[in-house]
XYZ file of C-alpha atoms in Angstrom:
118
model
C 0.000 0.000 0.000
C 2.785 2.435 0.902
C 4.553 1.663 -2.362
C 1.477 2.705 -4.378
C 1.079 5.955 -2.426
C 4.757 6.776 -2.828
C 4.674 5.971 -6.546
C 1.525 8.038 -7.035
C 3.039 10.967 -5.145
C 6.181 10.782 -7.291
C 4.122 10.732 -10.514
C 1.993 13.679 -9.370
C 5.074 15.654 -8.306
C 6.790 14.988 -11.638
C 3.655 15.996 -13.550
C 3.360 19.243 -11.591
C 7.011 20.055 -12.158
C 6.717 19.415 -15.884
C 3.550 21.449 -16.381
C 4.742 24.463 -14.401
C 2.619 27.472 -13.696
C 1.446 29.703 -16.495
C -1.190 32.312 -16.900
C -2.573 33.371 -20.225
C -2.719 31.793 -23.653
C 0.396 29.809 -24.556
C -0.542 29.593 -28.247
C 1.173 32.947 -28.934
C 4.474 31.922 -27.342
C 7.219 30.038 -29.078
C 7.624 26.465 -27.862
C 10.178 26.139 -25.120
C 10.317 29.883 -24.440
C 9.469 30.677 -20.803
C 6.776 33.250 -20.171
C 7.845 35.845 -17.605
C 5.341 36.124 -14.788
C 6.857 39.214 -13.166
C 7.935 42.364 -14.947
C 11.701 42.734 -14.726
C 12.849 45.479 -12.417
C 16.092 47.318 -12.701
C 18.206 46.608 -9.641
C 20.144 49.558 -8.260
C 23.696 49.537 -9.491
C 26.194 48.639 -6.830
C 28.873 51.189 -6.212
C 32.419 50.159 -6.836
C 34.654 50.129 -3.783
C 36.435 53.386 -4.616
C 33.179 55.288 -5.081
C 31.658 53.813 -1.922
C 34.783 54.762 0.045
C 34.682 58.271 -1.435
C 31.029 58.735 -0.462
C 31.812 57.519 3.039
C 34.745 59.960 3.290
C 32.467 62.803 2.173
C 29.908 61.848 4.825
C 32.623 61.720 7.484
C 33.953 65.132 6.360
C 30.438 66.630 6.487
C 29.951 65.240 9.997
C 33.313 66.672 11.103
C 32.389 70.059 9.592
C 29.109 70.027 11.557
C 30.882 69.104 14.814
C 34.545 70.188 14.737
C 35.053 69.032 18.327
C 34.371 65.397 17.393
C 36.786 62.769 16.166
C 36.595 61.878 12.477
C 35.094 58.415 12.222
C 33.891 58.204 15.826
C 30.381 57.442 14.578
C 29.600 55.311 11.559
C 27.447 57.081 8.949
C 24.852 54.889 7.236
C 26.578 55.247 3.863
C 29.709 53.652 5.368
C 28.012 50.510 6.701
C 28.694 48.286 3.647
C 32.440 48.997 3.724
C 34.989 46.570 5.096
C 37.194 47.661 8.002
C 40.078 48.462 5.639
C 37.842 50.507 3.333
C 36.389 52.378 6.322
C 39.919 53.140 7.536
C 40.737 54.514 4.055
C 37.605 56.695 4.220
C 38.628 58.005 7.660
C 42.102 58.855 6.334
C 40.614 60.690 3.347
C 38.103 62.575 5.518
C 40.879 63.549 7.950
C 42.954 64.823 5.016
C 39.979 66.894 3.823
C 39.395 68.301 7.330
C 43.074 69.241 7.670
C 43.089 70.837 4.224
C 39.994 72.910 5.077
C 41.562 74.053 8.374
C 44.809 74.976 6.605
C 42.872 77.005 4.027
C 40.950 78.796 6.778
C 44.195 79.562 8.628
C 45.852 80.806 5.434
C 42.844 83.068 4.767
C 43.244 84.514 8.282
C 46.966 85.110 7.703
C 46.334 86.754 4.336
C 43.577 88.977 5.718
C 44.181 89.491 9.462
C 41.603 92.260 9.806
C 38.808 89.940 8.683
C 37.525 92.342 6.013
C 37.249 92.015 2.279
């Protein structure tokens, strides 16, 4: 008895797998060509590592500009979450370089124009 049930279940499973699921009239389709059931969606393009690191560095620089008393990289911006530890360290180095460059420019502006006018 169990053999018949198992054999019947195998035949039914094979038949279901071979027929598949389709909606609509198959007479228009070419034989053997699958009919898409879901409209294809364009997946967002993944950023390459250099661009992702650059965006993270920009976010870290912006955060440091908003709070100059903080340490660059002390908090992890959302845009930096997919980066590896090494990539995050590169972003911190780049953001620190940008912060230092901005401070040097500000200091040079103060030296060039000590009165603060014009």
